[in-house]
Coordinates of C-alpha atoms in Angstrom, one line a residue:
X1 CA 80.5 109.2 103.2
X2 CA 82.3 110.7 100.4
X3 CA 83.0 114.6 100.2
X4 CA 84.8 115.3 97.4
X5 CA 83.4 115.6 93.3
X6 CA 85.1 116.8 90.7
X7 CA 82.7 118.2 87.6
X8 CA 84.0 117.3 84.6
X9 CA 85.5 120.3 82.4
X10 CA 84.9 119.4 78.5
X11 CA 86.0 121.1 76.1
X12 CA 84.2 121.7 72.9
X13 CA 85.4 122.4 69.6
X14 CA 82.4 123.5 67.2
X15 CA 82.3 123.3 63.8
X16 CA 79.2 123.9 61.9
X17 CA 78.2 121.5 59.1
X18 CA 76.5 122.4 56.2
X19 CA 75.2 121.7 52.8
X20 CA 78.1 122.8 50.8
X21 CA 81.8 123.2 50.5
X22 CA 81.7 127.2 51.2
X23 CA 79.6 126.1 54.5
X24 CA 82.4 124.4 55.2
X25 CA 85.1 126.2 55.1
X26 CA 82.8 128.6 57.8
X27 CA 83.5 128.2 61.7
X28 CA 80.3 128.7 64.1
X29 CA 80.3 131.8 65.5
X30 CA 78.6 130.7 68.4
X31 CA 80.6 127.7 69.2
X32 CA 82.6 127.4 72.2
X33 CA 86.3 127.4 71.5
X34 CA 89.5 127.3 73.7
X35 CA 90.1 130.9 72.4
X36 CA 86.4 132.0 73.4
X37 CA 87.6 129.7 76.7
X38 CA 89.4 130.6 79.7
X39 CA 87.9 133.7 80.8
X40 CA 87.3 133.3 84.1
X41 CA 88.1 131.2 87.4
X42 CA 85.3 128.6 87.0
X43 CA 86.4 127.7 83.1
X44 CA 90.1 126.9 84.1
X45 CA 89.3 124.9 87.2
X46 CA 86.8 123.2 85.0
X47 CA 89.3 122.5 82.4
X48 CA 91.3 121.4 84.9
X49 CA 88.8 119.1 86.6
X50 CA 88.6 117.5 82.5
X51 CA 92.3 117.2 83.4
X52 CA 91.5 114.5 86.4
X53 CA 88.2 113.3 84.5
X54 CA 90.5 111.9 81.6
X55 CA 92.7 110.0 84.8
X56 CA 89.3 108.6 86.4
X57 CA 88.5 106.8 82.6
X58 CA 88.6 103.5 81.2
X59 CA 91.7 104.2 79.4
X60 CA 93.5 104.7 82.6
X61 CA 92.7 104.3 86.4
X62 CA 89.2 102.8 86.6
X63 CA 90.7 99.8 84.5
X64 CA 93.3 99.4 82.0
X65 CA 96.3 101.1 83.7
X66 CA 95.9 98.5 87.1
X67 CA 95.4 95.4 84.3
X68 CA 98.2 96.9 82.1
X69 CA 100.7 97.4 85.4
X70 CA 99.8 94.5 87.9
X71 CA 99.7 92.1 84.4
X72 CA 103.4 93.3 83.0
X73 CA 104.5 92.0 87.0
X74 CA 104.7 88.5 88.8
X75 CA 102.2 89.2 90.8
X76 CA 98.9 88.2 89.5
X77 CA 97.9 84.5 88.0
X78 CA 94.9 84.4 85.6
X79 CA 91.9 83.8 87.6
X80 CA 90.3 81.3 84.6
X81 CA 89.4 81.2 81.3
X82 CA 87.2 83.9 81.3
X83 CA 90.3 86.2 81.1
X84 CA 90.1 88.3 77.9
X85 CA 92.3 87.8 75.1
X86 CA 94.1 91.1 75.3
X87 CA 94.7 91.0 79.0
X88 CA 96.4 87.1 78.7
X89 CA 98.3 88.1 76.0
X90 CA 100.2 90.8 78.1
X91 CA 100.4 88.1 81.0
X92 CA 101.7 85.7 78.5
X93 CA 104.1 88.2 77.1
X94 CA 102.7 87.8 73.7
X95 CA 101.1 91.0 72.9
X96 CA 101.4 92.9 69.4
X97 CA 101.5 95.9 68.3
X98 CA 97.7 96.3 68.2
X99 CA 97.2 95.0 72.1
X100 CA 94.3 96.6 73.4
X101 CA 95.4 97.4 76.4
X102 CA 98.9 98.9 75.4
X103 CA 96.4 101.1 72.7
X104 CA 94.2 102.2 75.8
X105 CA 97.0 103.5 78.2
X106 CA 98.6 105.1 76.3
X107 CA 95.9 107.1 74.5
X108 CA 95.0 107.4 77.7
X109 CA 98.1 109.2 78.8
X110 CA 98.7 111.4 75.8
X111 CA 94.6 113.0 76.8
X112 CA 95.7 113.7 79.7
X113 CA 98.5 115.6 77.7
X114 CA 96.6 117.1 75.7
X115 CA 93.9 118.7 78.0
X116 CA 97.3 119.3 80.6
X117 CA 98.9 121.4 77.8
X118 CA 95.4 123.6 77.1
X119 CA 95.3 124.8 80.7
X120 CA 99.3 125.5 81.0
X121 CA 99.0 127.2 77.6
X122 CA 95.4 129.0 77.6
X123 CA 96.3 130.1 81.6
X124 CA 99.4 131.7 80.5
X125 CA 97.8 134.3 78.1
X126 CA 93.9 134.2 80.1
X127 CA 94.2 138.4 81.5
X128 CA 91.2 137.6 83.5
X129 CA 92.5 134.7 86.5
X130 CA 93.3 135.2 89.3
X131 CA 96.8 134.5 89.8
X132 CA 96.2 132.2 92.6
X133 CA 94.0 130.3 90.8
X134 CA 95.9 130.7 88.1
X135 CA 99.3 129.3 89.4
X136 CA 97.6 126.4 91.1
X137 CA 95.3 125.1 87.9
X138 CA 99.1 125.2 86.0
X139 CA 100.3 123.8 89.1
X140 CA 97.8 120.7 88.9
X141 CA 98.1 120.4 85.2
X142 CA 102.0 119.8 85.5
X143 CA 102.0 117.6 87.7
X144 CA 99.4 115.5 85.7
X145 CA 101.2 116.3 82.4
X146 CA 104.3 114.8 84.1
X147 CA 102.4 111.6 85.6
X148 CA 101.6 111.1 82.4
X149 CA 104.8 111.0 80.5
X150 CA 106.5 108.8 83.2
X151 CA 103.9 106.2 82.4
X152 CA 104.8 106.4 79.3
X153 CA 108.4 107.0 79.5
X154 CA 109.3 104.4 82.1
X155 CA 107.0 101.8 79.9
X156 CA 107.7 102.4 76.4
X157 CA 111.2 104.3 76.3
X158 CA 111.3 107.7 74.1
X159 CA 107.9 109.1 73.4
X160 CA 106.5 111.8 71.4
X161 CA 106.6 114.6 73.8
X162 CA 104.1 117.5 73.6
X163 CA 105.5 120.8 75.4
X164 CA 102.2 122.5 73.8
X165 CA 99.0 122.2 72.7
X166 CA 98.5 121.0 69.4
X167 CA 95.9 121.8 66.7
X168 CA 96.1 120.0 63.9
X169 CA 97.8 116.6 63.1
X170 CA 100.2 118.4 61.1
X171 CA 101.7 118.9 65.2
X172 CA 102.2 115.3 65.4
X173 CA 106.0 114.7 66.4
X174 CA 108.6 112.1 66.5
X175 CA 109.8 110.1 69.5
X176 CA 111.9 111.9 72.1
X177 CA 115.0 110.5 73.6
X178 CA 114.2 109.2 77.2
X179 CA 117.0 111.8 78.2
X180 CA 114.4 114.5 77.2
X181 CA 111.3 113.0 78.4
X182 CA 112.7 112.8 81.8
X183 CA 114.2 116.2 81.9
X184 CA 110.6 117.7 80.8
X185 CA 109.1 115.5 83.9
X186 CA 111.3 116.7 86.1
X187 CA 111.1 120.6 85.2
X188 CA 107.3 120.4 85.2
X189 CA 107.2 118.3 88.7
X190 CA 109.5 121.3 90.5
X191 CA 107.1 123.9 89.3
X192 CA 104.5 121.5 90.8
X193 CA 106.1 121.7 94.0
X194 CA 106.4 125.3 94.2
X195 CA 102.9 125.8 92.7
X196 CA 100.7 123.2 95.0
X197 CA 99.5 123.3 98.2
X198 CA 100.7 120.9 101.1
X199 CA 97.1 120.0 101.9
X200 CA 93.3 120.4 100.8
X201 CA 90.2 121.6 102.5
X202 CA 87.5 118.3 102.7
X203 CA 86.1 119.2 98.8
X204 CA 89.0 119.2 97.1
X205 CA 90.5 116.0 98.5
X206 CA 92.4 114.3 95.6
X207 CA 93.8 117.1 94.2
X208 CA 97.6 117.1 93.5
X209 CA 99.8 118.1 96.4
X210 CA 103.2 119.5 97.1
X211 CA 103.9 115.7 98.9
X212 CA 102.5 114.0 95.8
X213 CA 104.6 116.2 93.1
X214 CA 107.6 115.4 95.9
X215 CA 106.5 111.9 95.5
X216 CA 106.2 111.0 91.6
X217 CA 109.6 113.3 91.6
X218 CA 111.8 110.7 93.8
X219 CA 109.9 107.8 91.5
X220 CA 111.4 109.7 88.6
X221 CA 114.9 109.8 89.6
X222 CA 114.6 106.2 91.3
X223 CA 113.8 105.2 87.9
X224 CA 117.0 106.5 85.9
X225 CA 118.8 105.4 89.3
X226 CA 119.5 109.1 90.8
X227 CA 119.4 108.0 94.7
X228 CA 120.6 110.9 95.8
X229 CA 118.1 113.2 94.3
X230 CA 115.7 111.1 94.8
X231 CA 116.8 111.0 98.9
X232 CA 116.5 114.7 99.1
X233 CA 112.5 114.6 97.5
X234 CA 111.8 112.1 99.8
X235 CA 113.5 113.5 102.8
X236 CA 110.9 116.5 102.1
X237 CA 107.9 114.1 102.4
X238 CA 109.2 112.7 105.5
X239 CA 110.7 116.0 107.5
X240 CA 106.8 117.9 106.5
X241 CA 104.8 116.5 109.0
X242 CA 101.9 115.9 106.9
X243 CA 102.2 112.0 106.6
X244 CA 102.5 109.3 108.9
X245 CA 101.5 104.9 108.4
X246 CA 98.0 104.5 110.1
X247 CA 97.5 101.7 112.4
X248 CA 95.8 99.4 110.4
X249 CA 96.8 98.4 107.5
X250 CA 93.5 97.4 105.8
X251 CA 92.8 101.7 105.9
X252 CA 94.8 101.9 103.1
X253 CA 92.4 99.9 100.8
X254 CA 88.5 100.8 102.1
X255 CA 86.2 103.7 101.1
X256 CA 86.3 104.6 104.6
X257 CA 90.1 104.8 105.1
X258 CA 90.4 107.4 102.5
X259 CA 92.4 110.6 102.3
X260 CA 93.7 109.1 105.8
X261 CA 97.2 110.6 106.8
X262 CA 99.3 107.8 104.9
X263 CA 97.4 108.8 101.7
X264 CA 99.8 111.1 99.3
X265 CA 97.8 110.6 96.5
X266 CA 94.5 109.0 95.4
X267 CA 92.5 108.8 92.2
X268 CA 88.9 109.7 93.3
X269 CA 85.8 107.2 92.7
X270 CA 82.5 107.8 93.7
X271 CA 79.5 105.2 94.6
X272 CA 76.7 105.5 92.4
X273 CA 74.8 102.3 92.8
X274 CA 76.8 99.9 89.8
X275 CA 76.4 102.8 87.2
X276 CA 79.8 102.5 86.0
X277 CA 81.0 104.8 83.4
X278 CA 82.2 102.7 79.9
X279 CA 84.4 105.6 79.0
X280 CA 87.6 106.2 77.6
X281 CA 87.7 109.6 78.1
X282 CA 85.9 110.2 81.6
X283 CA 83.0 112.4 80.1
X284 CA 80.5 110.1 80.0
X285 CA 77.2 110.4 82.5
X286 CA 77.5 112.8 85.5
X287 CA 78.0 111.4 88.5
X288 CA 79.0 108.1 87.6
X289 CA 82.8 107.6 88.4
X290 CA 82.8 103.9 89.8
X291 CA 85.9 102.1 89.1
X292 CA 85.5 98.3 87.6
X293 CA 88.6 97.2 89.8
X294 CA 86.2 95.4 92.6
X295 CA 84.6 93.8 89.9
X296 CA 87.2 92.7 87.8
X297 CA 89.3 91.0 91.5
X298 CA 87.1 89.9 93.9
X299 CA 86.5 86.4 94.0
X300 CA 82.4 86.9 94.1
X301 CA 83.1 89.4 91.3
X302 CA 84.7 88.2 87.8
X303 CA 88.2 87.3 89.4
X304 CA 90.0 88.0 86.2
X305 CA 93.1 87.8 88.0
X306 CA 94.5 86.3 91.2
X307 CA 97.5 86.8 93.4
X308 CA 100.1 84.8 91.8
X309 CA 101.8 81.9 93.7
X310 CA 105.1 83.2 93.4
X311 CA 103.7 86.3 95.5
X312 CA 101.7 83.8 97.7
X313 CA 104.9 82.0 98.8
X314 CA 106.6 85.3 98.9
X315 CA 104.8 85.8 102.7
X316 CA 106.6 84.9 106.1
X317 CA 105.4 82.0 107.7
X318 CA 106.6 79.9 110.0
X319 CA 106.5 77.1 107.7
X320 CA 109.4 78.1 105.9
X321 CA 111.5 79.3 109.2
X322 CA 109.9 82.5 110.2
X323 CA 109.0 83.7 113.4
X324 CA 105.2 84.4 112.1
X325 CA 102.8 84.3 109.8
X326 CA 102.6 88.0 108.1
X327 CA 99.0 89.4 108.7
X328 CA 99.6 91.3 105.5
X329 CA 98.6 88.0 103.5
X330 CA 95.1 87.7 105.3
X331 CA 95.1 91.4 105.1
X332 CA 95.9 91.4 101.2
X333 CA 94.0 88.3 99.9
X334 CA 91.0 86.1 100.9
X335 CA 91.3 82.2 100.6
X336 CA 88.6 79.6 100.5
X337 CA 87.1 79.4 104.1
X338 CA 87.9 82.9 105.8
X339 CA 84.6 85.5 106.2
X340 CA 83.8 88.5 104.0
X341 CA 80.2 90.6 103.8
X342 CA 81.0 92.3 107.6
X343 CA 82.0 88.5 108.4
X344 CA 78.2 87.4 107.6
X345 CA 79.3 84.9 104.9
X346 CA 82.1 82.4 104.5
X347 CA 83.7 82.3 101.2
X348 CA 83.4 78.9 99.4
X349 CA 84.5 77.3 95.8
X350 CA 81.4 77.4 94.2
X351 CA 81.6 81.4 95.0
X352 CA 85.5 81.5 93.4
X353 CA 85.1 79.8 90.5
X354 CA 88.2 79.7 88.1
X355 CA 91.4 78.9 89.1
X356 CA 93.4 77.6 92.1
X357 CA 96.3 78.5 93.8
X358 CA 99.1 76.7 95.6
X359 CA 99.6 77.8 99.4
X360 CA 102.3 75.8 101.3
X361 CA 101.6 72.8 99.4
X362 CA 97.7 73.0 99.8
X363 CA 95.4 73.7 96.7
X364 CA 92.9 76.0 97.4
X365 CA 91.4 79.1 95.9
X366 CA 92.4 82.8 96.8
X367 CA 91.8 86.4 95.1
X368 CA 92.2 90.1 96.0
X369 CA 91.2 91.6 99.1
X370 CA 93.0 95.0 98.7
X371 CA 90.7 97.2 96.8
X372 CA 87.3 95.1 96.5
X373 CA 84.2 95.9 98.2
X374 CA 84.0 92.1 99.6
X375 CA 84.8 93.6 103.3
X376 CA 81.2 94.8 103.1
X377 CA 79.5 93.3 100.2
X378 CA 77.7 90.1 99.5
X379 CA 77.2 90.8 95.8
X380 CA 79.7 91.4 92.8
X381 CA 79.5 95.1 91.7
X382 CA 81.4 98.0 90.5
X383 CA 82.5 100.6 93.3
X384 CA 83.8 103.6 94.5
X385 CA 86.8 102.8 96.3
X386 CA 89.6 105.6 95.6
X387 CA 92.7 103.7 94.0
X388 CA 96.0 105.0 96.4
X389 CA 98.2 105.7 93.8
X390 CA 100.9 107.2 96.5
X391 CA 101.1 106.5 100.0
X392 CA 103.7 107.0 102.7
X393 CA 104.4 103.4 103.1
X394 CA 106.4 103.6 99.9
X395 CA 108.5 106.9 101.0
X396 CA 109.7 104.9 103.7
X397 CA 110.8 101.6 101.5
X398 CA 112.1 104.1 98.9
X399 CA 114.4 105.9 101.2
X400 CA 115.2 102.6 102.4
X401 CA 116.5 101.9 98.7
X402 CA 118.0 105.1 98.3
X403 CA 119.9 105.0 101.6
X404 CA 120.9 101.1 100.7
X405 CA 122.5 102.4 97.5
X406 CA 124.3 105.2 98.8
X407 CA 126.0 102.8 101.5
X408 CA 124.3 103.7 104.6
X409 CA 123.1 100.2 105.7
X410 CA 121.7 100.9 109.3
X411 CA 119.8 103.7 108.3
X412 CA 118.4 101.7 105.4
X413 CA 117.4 99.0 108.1
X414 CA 115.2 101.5 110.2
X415 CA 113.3 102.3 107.6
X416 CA 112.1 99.2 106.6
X417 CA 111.8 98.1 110.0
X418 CA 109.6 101.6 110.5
X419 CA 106.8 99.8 107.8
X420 CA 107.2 96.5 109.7
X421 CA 105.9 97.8 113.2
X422 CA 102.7 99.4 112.2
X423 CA 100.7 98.0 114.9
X424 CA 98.5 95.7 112.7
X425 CA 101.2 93.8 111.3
X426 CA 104.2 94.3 113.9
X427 CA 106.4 91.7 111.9
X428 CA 110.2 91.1 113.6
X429 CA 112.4 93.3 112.8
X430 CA 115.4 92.7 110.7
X431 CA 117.6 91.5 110.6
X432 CA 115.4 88.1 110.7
X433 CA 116.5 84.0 110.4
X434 CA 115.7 84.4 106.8
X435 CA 116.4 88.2 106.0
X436 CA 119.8 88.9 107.3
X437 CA 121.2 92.7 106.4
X438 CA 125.0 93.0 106.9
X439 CA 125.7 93.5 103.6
X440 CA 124.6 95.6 100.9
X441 CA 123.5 92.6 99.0
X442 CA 121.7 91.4 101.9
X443 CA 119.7 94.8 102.9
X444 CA 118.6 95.2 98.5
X445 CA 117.3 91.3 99.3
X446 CA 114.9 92.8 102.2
X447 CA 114.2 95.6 100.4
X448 CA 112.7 93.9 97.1
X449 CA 111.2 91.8 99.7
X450 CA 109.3 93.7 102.0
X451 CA 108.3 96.1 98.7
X452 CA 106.6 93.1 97.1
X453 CA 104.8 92.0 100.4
X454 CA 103.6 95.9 101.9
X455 CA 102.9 96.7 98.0
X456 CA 101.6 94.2 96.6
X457 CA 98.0 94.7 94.1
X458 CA 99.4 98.5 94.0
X459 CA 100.8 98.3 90.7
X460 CA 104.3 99.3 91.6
X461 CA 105.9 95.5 91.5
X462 CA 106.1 96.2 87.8
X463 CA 107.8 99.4 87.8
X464 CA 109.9 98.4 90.4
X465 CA 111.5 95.6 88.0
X466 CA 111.9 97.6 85.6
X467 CA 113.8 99.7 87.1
X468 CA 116.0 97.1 88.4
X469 CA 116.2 95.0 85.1
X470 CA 117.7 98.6 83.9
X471 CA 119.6 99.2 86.4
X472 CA 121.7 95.4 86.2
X473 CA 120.0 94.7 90.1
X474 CA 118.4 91.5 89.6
X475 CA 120.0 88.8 90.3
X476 CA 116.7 86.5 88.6
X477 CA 114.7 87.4 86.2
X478 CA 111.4 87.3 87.5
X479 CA 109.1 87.2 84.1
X480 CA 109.0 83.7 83.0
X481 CA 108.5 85.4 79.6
X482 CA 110.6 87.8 79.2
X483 CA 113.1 88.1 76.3
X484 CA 115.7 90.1 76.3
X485 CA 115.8 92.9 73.8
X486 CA 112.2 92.9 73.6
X487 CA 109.9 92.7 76.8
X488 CA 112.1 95.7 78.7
X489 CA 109.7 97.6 76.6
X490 CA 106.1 97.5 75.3
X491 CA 105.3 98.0 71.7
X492 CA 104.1 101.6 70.1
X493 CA 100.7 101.0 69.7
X494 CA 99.7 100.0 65.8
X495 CA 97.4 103.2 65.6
X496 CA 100.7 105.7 66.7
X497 CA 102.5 103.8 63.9
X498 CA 99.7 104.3 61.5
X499 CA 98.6 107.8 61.8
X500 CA 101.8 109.6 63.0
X501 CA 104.3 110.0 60.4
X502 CA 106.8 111.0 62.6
X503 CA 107.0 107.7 64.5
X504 CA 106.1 105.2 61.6
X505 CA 107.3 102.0 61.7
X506 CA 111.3 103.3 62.2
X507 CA 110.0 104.1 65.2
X508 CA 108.6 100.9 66.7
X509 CA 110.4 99.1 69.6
X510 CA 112.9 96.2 69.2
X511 CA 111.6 92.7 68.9
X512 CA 107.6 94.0 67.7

């Protein structure tokens, strides 16, 4: 049973509204303000909690940052022709400028912004905090301010970046130079580290960490291709202690394997019996905090999208020379036949409608299992299963990279060989029949490899080729789609171009 809520800080600008103009031009003297704010503990750690309500939203985590992410990769397939126009554009690669999705996230990420940059500035100038309260509210506001920007930076390129809070549109600004975004990600994701606790008592699991600021940091510098920085952050996570794989791998992906000790991060969701929360913001009715995802996958839910069959195929088997079959694929998907509902029921066709999928030459229908409440479900419904947005599994196959890149093969090796033998899955370690590694070449083909298949439905595979499409590393382009000079990059939304003189439409993308 869950242990940890987050109350939702809002923030309320009042204005009173009268009859005439002098009414007004008059402010309510009894409305609360953010300089009538910030007087005590409770109000920043409430504003702070707005911080992580504005991640738990619509806009973001409960549904269109996974569609945006796993939808921009090769991982997913449409799951029929009940996918959305918006969502099959982005799969398509034909989205505009006035894409919903693109819209959402990024509105998304700039309220997170906004209500980051009230608590770093209002905490500064509060006389009444504690300072240990204090330094950790700025602590957690940082390192979601910096989340933030890297979604944006790492998908859109330059960004308006907004060091304060702003108060009238008259703040607006113009893009940034990637250069600067990144530098302001990094600066605010070492005071994270030095601000943020290694761990949380039971009622605050969720919180940002000193292992998760660690974390997004090495992402960051992965990104612009800085191994060697991102080596030492990761080296931190590793040499702590604090993080370790779990047995089984399924842990990573059920309500009750939460906050386990390969967790580094997780977006909390809470049950509250299908009364999901249609809200961009996160501040809609208390206590519902569902995420859509289970509903949106599974294939007795909507099954909007399916694994792809290039990700399908991407699986050891012994069909195509391996020494097994990879229990991460039964483990990641379910296909026409096996059991779900605590094994009471046996998934059929007329249950997965839409779509089939190819698997070793055999038609047959598949969808998620990661992240869907099938396990234990007989019925399609929204659900509170926290979305891992970090987990130790990924230091490992990131040092892996980073070692790789900075020429030290063998050590590279171990570490991917460290995420193979987890008990549940105990694949062969490499080097393998079909995975040599005595090159360079060789170990980056296992390493894009074993990413795709530990990580797949986590929405990395998408950042992870953008970063090596920037970085000249791919020796195939994955995206049927993708044109060059155009798709490394989505399109400013049409409102940012509209309403934000700054950016106009100078400031739009190539190709949109």
């Amino acid at each position: 049973m869950k242990r940890h809520y987050f109350s939702i800080g809002v923030l309320l600008l009042g204005l009173a509204v009268g009859c005439n103009e002098k009414s007004l031009d008059q402010l309510n003297p009894n409305a609360v303000t953010t300089d009538s704010y910030f007087q005590n503990d409770v109000q920043i750690r409430s504003a702070v909690n707005g911080v992580y309500a504005a991640l738990q939203s619509t806009n973001l985590v409960a549904r269109e940052w996974f569609f945006t992410h796993d939808l921009r990769s090769d991982d997913v397939a449409a799951g029929g022709g009940q996918l959305e126009t918006p969502r099959n554009q982005l799969l398509l690669g034909v989205h505009s400028t006035d894409n919903s999705l693109v819209s959402s996230v990024w509105t998304g990420a700039y309220r997170i912004i906004h209500r980051a940059n009230v608590v770093v500035d209002k905490a500064a100038v509060a006389k009444a905090l504690t300072a240990s309260v204090a330094t950790q509210a700025v602590g957690e506001a940082k390192f979601l301010r910096a989340w933030a920007y890297f979604e944006l930076v790492s998908m859109w390129g330059g960004v308006p970046l907004y060091k304060n809070y702003v108060t009238s549109v008259a703040g607006s600004l113009p893009r940034a130079s990637e250069g600067d975004v990144y530098a302001f990600i990094i600066a605010d994701l070492k005071a994270a580290q030095d601000a943020l606790p290694a761990t949380y008592d039971a009622a605050n699991q969720g919180r940002a960490t000193k292992g998760a600021a660690q974390m997004l940091l090495a992402r960051v510098y992965m990104q612009q291709g800085d191994y060697t920085n991102a080596k030492t952050e990761l080296q931190k996570i590793i040499s702590s202690g604090t993080y370790g794989l779990v047995d089984e791998y399924n842990d990573n992906f059920t309500e009750e394997g939460e906050f386990n000790k390969e967790s580094i991060w997780e977006v909390n969701f809470l049950p509250s019996g299908g009364n999901f929360n249609w809200n961009g913001d996160g501040d809609g009715t208390a206590g519902a905090e569902e995420t859509v995802r289970t509903q949106e996958y599974s294939g007795i839910g909507w099954r909007n999208i399916i694994p792809s069959n290039s990700l399908l195929a991407e699986f050891e088997r012994p069909s195509k020379g391996d020494a097994k079959m990879d229990p991460r694929y039964a483990k990641s998907v379910y296909t026409t036949g096996d059991k779900y509902n605590k094994d009471q029921t046996i998934l059929t066709d007329e249950i997965q409608n839409g779509n089939s999928s190819t698997v070793d030459g055999k038609v047959q229908k598949v969808s998620w299992r990661k992240f869907t409440l099938m396990y234990k479900a007989g019925t399609s419904t929204t659900g509170g299963i926290n979305q891992r947005i970090m987990r130790y599994a990924e230091t490992l196959l990131s040092m892996a990279e980073c070692e790789n890149e900075l020429g030290n093969l063998t050590s590279a090796v171990s570490y991917l060989n460290m995420v193979r033998s987890r008990p549940s899955v105990s694949m062969p370690a490499y080097p393998t029949a079909n995975y040599p590694v005595s090159t360079k070449d060789q170990v980056f083909t296992a390493i894009v490899h074993e990413r795709r298949i530990e990580l797949n439905g986590e929405e990395i595979r998408n950042r992870d080729i953008l970063r090596w499409r920037k970085l000249g590393k791919l020796k195939t382009e994955p995206i049927a789609y993708f044109q060059k000079g155009k798709h490394e990059l989505l399109p400013i939304p049409q409102q940012e171009i509209d309403n934000n003189p700054n950016v106009g439409l100078k400031g739009q993308n190539p190709g949109y």
